Amino acid sequence: MSSRMNVKVVGNEPVPPEAKRLHEQARIAGGRGDYDQALDLLKRAQALAPTWPYPLYDAAFTHLLQGDYAKAETLYAEVDRMAPRGFFTCKTSLDCLRRERRGEVPPGFCKAFALLELVDKPTKKRALEGIVAKWPTFAAAWWQLVTLIEDADARLYAIEKGLEANPDAETKGMLLINKAVTLARHDKEGAIRMLHEVVDDPDSTMGAQALAKVSLMQMGEGASS
């Protein structure tokens, strides 16, 4: 079982050790392709820790791999309600599945997009370039492409295209952070202002806020919150 990582956000309640054990067993089962067993273990883990988003999050990803996109969307939406400030790539995955359901991207697109994490960087970059050429309004593809572009001007172009594409909250935050970091060489003050805006924005995810604070520290600045 695999999913793109960002910043882990978990409720304040302690997670029972047995729930953690079942969750880890589920990830092992999913990793070997035994999705039915993985889902059973995740269901048991979730029953023991009903406020812990992780089992539902991995169950959503497992249903995505199985091609049950409606169930995956339902579970990602539940995780988003449990962790409204963000949980790994939940917001981005949910946004993708909603776009797929509306017909903005073809059936199976979100599964294929998630699996790009398993390919090498040159292959991934070519695939992303193809995606943004055909579906330029899919913001998350621009974000992923930005991370693979070395030229600053090309990176800024991709960032602006992503920001124009109605990105989900996580994607928007990451695009703004990448924009600030890219601009910092020539406009450090502007970059710092942009990072503070991400930190102070109540709609920013915790992952984006955390990364913005790290970027500010690297620029020798403190975060305002």
mmCIF file of C-alpha atoms in Angstrom:
data_model
loop_
_atom_site.group_PDB
_atom_site.id
_atom_site.type_symbol
_atom_site.label_atom_id
_atom_site.label_comp_id
_atom_site.label_asym_id
_atom_site.label_seq_id
_atom_site.Cartn_x
_atom_site.Cartn_y
_atom_site.Cartn_z
ATOM 1 C CA MET A 1 0.000 0.000 0.000
ATOM 2 C CA SER A 2 1.431 3.347 -0.983
ATOM 3 C CA SER A 3 0.320 6.944 -0.784
ATOM 4 C CA ARG A 4 2.056 10.278 -1.186
ATOM 5 C CA MET A 5 3.196 11.704 2.108
ATOM 6 C CA ASN A 6 3.079 15.210 3.422
ATOM 7 C CA VAL A 7 2.461 16.052 7.079
ATOM 8 C CA LYS A 8 0.675 13.656 9.396
ATOM 9 C CA VAL A 9 -2.237 15.193 11.274
ATOM 10 C CA VAL A 10 -3.898 13.027 13.934
ATOM 11 C CA GLY A 11 -6.485 13.783 16.589
ATOM 12 C CA ASN A 12 -5.482 14.372 20.186
ATOM 13 C CA GLU A 13 -6.900 11.109 21.468
ATOM 14 C CA PRO A 14 -4.339 8.316 21.953
ATOM 15 C CA VAL A 15 -4.449 5.505 19.403
ATOM 16 C CA PRO A 16 -4.725 2.018 20.960
ATOM 17 C CA PRO A 17 -1.669 -0.151 20.253
ATOM 18 C CA GLU A 18 -3.891 -2.869 18.783
ATOM 19 C CA ALA A 19 -5.296 -0.394 16.270
ATOM 20 C CA LYS A 20 -1.763 0.574 15.258
ATOM 21 C CA ARG A 21 -0.828 -3.104 14.915
ATOM 22 C CA LEU A 22 -3.846 -3.855 12.719
ATOM 23 C CA HIS A 23 -3.140 -0.780 10.628
ATOM 24 C CA GLU A 24 0.459 -1.834 10.041
ATOM 25 C CA GLN A 25 -0.686 -5.351 9.104
ATOM 26 C CA ALA A 26 -3.146 -3.787 6.668
ATOM 27 C CA ARG A 27 -0.394 -1.781 5.007
ATOM 28 C CA ILE A 28 1.689 -4.937 4.629
ATOM 29 C CA ALA A 29 -1.277 -6.792 3.124
ATOM 30 C CA GLY A 30 -1.977 -3.914 0.760
ATOM 31 C CA GLY A 31 1.670 -3.804 -0.252
ATOM 32 C CA ARG A 32 1.490 -7.384 -1.482
ATOM 33 C CA GLY A 33 -1.773 -6.711 -3.312
ATOM 34 C CA ASP A 34 -4.136 -8.456 -0.869
ATOM 35 C CA TYR A 35 -6.611 -5.611 -0.840
ATOM 36 C CA ASP A 36 -9.526 -7.526 0.662
ATOM 37 C CA GLN A 37 -7.471 -8.517 3.691
ATOM 38 C CA ALA A 38 -6.122 -4.977 3.944
ATOM 39 C CA LEU A 39 -9.640 -3.549 4.002
ATOM 40 C CA ASP A 40 -10.743 -6.026 6.660
ATOM 41 C CA LEU A 41 -7.785 -5.117 8.880
ATOM 42 C CA LEU A 42 -8.357 -1.410 8.337
ATOM 43 C CA LYS A 43 -12.016 -1.787 9.275
ATOM 44 C CA ARG A 44 -10.998 -3.489 12.514
ATOM 45 C CA ALA A 45 -8.412 -0.794 13.255
ATOM 46 C CA GLN A 46 -10.950 1.936 12.612
ATOM 47 C CA ALA A 47 -13.432 0.296 14.982
ATOM 48 C CA LEU A 48 -10.828 0.431 17.756
ATOM 49 C CA ALA A 49 -9.829 4.035 16.976
ATOM 50 C CA PRO A 50 -12.877 5.748 15.451
ATOM 51 C CA THR A 51 -11.372 9.246 15.629
ATOM 52 C CA TRP A 52 -8.063 8.219 13.990
ATOM 53 C CA PRO A 53 -8.167 9.171 10.282
ATOM 54 C CA TYR A 54 -5.360 6.864 9.171
ATOM 55 C CA PRO A 55 -7.333 3.609 8.699
ATOM 56 C CA LEU A 56 -10.031 5.393 6.688
ATOM 57 C CA TYR A 57 -7.393 7.215 4.661
ATOM 58 C CA ASP A 58 -5.645 3.979 3.707
ATOM 59 C CA ALA A 59 -8.997 2.310 3.051
ATOM 60 C CA ALA A 60 -9.841 5.124 0.624
ATOM 61 C CA PHE A 61 -6.536 4.598 -1.172
ATOM 62 C CA THR A 62 -7.130 0.836 -1.291
ATOM 63 C CA HIS A 63 -10.555 1.322 -2.869
ATOM 64 C CA LEU A 64 -8.925 3.685 -5.361
ATOM 65 C CA LEU A 65 -6.475 0.938 -6.323
ATOM 66 C CA GLN A 66 -9.377 -1.502 -6.688
ATOM 67 C CA GLY A 67 -11.156 0.867 -9.045
ATOM 68 C CA ASP A 68 -14.043 1.587 -6.669
ATOM 69 C CA TYR A 69 -13.863 5.329 -7.146
ATOM 70 C CA ALA A 70 -17.218 6.150 -5.543
ATOM 71 C CA LYS A 71 -16.235 4.394 -2.315
ATOM 72 C CA ALA A 72 -12.794 6.001 -2.392
ATOM 73 C CA GLU A 73 -14.359 9.449 -2.726
ATOM 74 C CA THR A 74 -16.769 8.755 0.136
ATOM 75 C CA LEU A 75 -13.960 7.691 2.468
ATOM 76 C CA TYR A 76 -11.656 10.556 1.503
ATOM 77 C CA ALA A 77 -14.553 12.930 2.235
ATOM 78 C CA GLU A 78 -14.959 11.337 5.670
ATOM 79 C CA VAL A 79 -11.231 11.752 6.373
ATOM 80 C CA ASP A 80 -11.492 15.379 5.276
ATOM 81 C CA ARG A 81 -14.290 15.918 7.791
ATOM 82 C CA MET A 82 -12.238 14.246 10.524
ATOM 83 C CA ALA A 83 -9.092 16.222 9.691
ATOM 84 C CA PRO A 84 -10.228 19.461 8.038
ATOM 85 C CA ARG A 85 -6.762 20.998 8.339
ATOM 86 C CA GLY A 86 -5.341 18.278 6.114
ATOM 87 C CA PHE A 87 -4.202 14.674 6.292
ATOM 88 C CA PHE A 88 -1.447 13.564 3.905
ATOM 89 C CA THR A 89 -2.840 13.950 0.348
ATOM 90 C CA CYS A 90 -6.504 13.609 1.279
ATOM 91 C CA LYS A 91 -7.614 16.995 -0.050
ATOM 92 C CA THR A 92 -5.776 16.534 -3.326
ATOM 93 C CA SER A 93 -7.066 12.982 -3.821
ATOM 94 C CA LEU A 94 -10.606 14.068 -3.003
ATOM 95 C CA ASP A 95 -10.376 16.987 -5.423
ATOM 96 C CA CYS A 96 -9.144 14.641 -8.156
ATOM 97 C CA LEU A 97 -11.968 12.140 -7.627
ATOM 98 C CA ARG A 98 -14.574 14.893 -7.662
ATOM 99 C CA ARG A 99 -13.156 16.207 -10.928
ATOM 100 C CA GLU A 100 -13.247 12.678 -12.317
ATOM 101 C CA ARG A 101 -16.894 12.232 -11.273
ATOM 102 C CA ARG A 102 -17.789 15.543 -12.953
ATOM 103 C CA GLY A 103 -16.117 14.396 -16.167
ATOM 104 C CA GLU A 104 -13.278 16.926 -16.083
ATOM 105 C CA VAL A 105 -10.810 14.036 -16.372
ATOM 106 C CA PRO A 106 -11.485 10.514 -17.708
ATOM 107 C CA PRO A 107 -12.442 7.443 -15.649
ATOM 108 C CA GLY A 108 -9.425 5.906 -13.923
ATOM 109 C CA PHE A 109 -7.445 9.130 -14.126
ATOM 110 C CA CYS A 110 -7.012 9.550 -10.353
ATOM 111 C CA LYS A 111 -5.742 6.014 -9.887
ATOM 112 C CA ALA A 112 -3.220 6.482 -12.696
ATOM 113 C CA PHE A 113 -2.161 9.843 -11.272
ATOM 114 C CA ALA A 114 -1.595 8.367 -7.802
ATOM 115 C CA LEU A 115 0.489 5.542 -9.248
ATOM 116 C CA LEU A 116 2.887 8.025 -10.849
ATOM 117 C CA GLU A 117 4.594 8.072 -7.451
ATOM 118 C CA LEU A 118 5.961 4.623 -8.254
ATOM 119 C CA VAL A 119 7.782 5.544 -11.469
ATOM 120 C CA ASP A 120 11.193 7.134 -11.942
ATOM 121 C CA LYS A 121 11.498 10.907 -12.213
ATOM 122 C CA PRO A 122 12.095 11.160 -16.002
ATOM 123 C CA THR A 123 9.068 8.949 -16.704
ATOM 124 C CA LYS A 124 6.977 10.872 -14.202
ATOM 125 C CA LYS A 125 7.978 14.210 -15.707
ATOM 126 C CA ARG A 126 7.026 13.071 -19.225
ATOM 127 C CA ALA A 127 3.695 11.768 -17.943
ATOM 128 C CA LEU A 128 2.944 15.010 -16.106
ATOM 129 C CA GLU A 129 3.832 17.087 -19.141
ATOM 130 C CA GLY A 130 1.344 15.020 -21.102
ATOM 131 C CA ILE A 131 -1.314 15.463 -18.422
ATOM 132 C CA VAL A 132 -1.030 19.262 -18.205
ATOM 133 C CA ALA A 133 -1.031 19.508 -22.002
ATOM 134 C CA LYS A 134 -4.309 17.574 -22.220
ATOM 135 C CA TRP A 135 -5.940 18.602 -18.933
ATOM 136 C CA PRO A 136 -4.416 21.999 -18.033
ATOM 137 C CA THR A 137 -7.067 22.698 -15.393
ATOM 138 C CA PHE A 138 -5.897 19.842 -13.165
ATOM 139 C CA ALA A 139 -3.887 21.857 -10.645
ATOM 140 C CA ALA A 140 -2.261 18.956 -8.793
ATOM 141 C CA ALA A 141 -0.433 17.860 -11.945
ATOM 142 C CA TRP A 142 1.124 21.307 -12.223
ATOM 143 C CA TRP A 143 2.218 21.085 -8.593
ATOM 144 C CA GLN A 144 3.862 17.706 -9.129
ATOM 145 C CA LEU A 145 5.513 18.970 -12.312
ATOM 146 C CA VAL A 146 6.905 22.018 -10.492
ATOM 147 C CA THR A 147 8.909 19.718 -8.219
ATOM 148 C CA LEU A 148 10.655 18.246 -11.276
ATOM 149 C CA ILE A 149 11.455 21.472 -13.156
ATOM 150 C CA GLU A 150 14.900 23.001 -12.663
ATOM 151 C CA ASP A 151 14.616 26.159 -14.763
ATOM 152 C CA ALA A 152 13.228 28.994 -12.615
ATOM 153 C CA ASP A 153 11.194 30.653 -15.389
ATOM 154 C CA ALA A 154 9.622 27.358 -16.433
ATOM 155 C CA ARG A 155 8.896 26.571 -12.793
ATOM 156 C CA LEU A 156 7.163 29.927 -12.266
ATOM 157 C CA TYR A 157 5.090 29.378 -15.408
ATOM 158 C CA ALA A 158 3.934 25.983 -14.112
ATOM 159 C CA ILE A 159 3.179 27.468 -10.684
ATOM 160 C CA GLU A 160 0.998 30.213 -12.164
ATOM 161 C CA LYS A 161 -0.861 27.690 -14.340
ATOM 162 C CA GLY A 162 -1.540 25.605 -11.260
ATOM 163 C CA LEU A 163 -2.759 28.587 -9.243
ATOM 164 C CA GLU A 164 -5.123 29.517 -12.086
ATOM 165 C CA ALA A 165 -6.650 26.019 -12.069
ATOM 166 C CA ASN A 166 -8.745 26.287 -8.871
ATOM 167 C CA PRO A 167 -6.387 24.143 -6.772
ATOM 168 C CA ASP A 168 -7.421 22.351 -3.600
ATOM 169 C CA ALA A 169 -6.126 23.868 -0.365
ATOM 170 C CA GLU A 170 -3.085 21.604 -0.095
ATOM 171 C CA THR A 171 -2.051 22.092 -3.719
ATOM 172 C CA LYS A 172 -2.551 25.857 -3.464
ATOM 173 C CA GLY A 173 -0.351 26.075 -0.396
ATOM 174 C CA MET A 174 2.428 24.036 -1.971
ATOM 175 C CA LEU A 175 2.311 26.058 -5.166
ATOM 176 C CA LEU A 176 2.570 29.323 -3.215
ATOM 177 C CA ILE A 177 5.480 27.994 -1.169
ATOM 178 C CA ASN A 178 7.283 26.882 -4.314
ATOM 179 C CA LYS A 179 6.618 30.285 -5.850
ATOM 180 C CA ALA A 180 8.058 32.052 -2.813
ATOM 181 C CA VAL A 181 11.151 29.862 -2.741
ATOM 182 C CA THR A 182 11.690 30.351 -6.472
ATOM 183 C CA LEU A 183 11.324 34.127 -6.201
ATOM 184 C CA ALA A 184 13.461 34.441 -3.077
ATOM 185 C CA ARG A 185 16.728 34.740 -5.007
ATOM 186 C CA HIS A 186 15.570 38.016 -6.601
ATOM 187 C CA ASP A 187 12.870 39.229 -4.199
ATOM 188 C CA LYS A 188 13.479 37.899 -0.713
ATOM 189 C CA GLU A 189 11.126 40.381 0.945
ATOM 190 C CA GLY A 190 8.305 39.448 -1.397
ATOM 191 C CA ALA A 191 8.985 35.761 -0.838
ATOM 192 C CA ILE A 192 8.874 36.222 2.939
ATOM 193 C CA ARG A 193 5.538 38.077 2.682
ATOM 194 C CA MET A 194 4.116 35.276 0.584
ATOM 195 C CA LEU A 195 5.218 32.629 3.064
ATOM 196 C CA HIS A 196 3.730 34.586 5.964
ATOM 197 C CA GLU A 197 0.444 34.744 4.041
ATOM 198 C CA VAL A 198 0.422 30.946 3.814
ATOM 199 C CA VAL A 199 1.173 30.640 7.529
ATOM 200 C CA ASP A 200 -1.519 33.159 8.509
ATOM 201 C CA ASP A 201 -4.226 31.964 6.105
ATOM 202 C CA PRO A 202 -6.875 30.035 8.113
ATOM 203 C CA ASP A 203 -7.664 28.011 4.995
ATOM 204 C CA SER A 204 -4.083 26.746 4.672
ATOM 205 C CA THR A 205 -3.551 23.119 5.572
ATOM 206 C CA MET A 206 -1.316 22.247 8.489
ATOM 207 C CA GLY A 207 1.100 20.660 6.045
ATOM 208 C CA ALA A 208 1.400 23.839 4.002
ATOM 209 C CA GLN A 209 1.749 25.982 7.118
ATOM 210 C CA ALA A 210 4.472 23.733 8.507
ATOM 211 C CA LEU A 211 6.453 23.817 5.264
ATOM 212 C CA ALA A 212 6.028 27.580 4.984
ATOM 213 C CA LYS A 213 7.427 27.982 8.512
ATOM 214 C CA VAL A 214 10.416 25.801 7.627
ATOM 215 C CA SER A 215 11.011 27.895 4.503
ATOM 216 C CA LEU A 216 10.850 31.079 6.574
ATOM 217 C CA MET A 217 13.403 29.735 9.017
ATOM 218 C CA GLN A 218 15.675 28.827 6.123
ATOM 219 C CA MET A 219 15.410 32.431 4.981
ATOM 220 C CA GLY A 220 16.315 33.614 8.462
ATOM 221 C CA GLU A 221 12.783 34.703 9.330
ATOM 222 C CA GLY A 222 10.358 33.590 12.029
ATOM 223 C CA ALA A 223 6.728 32.713 11.358
ATOM 224 C CA SER A 224 4.023 34.983 12.713
ATOM 225 C CA SER A 225 1.954 32.111 14.097
#
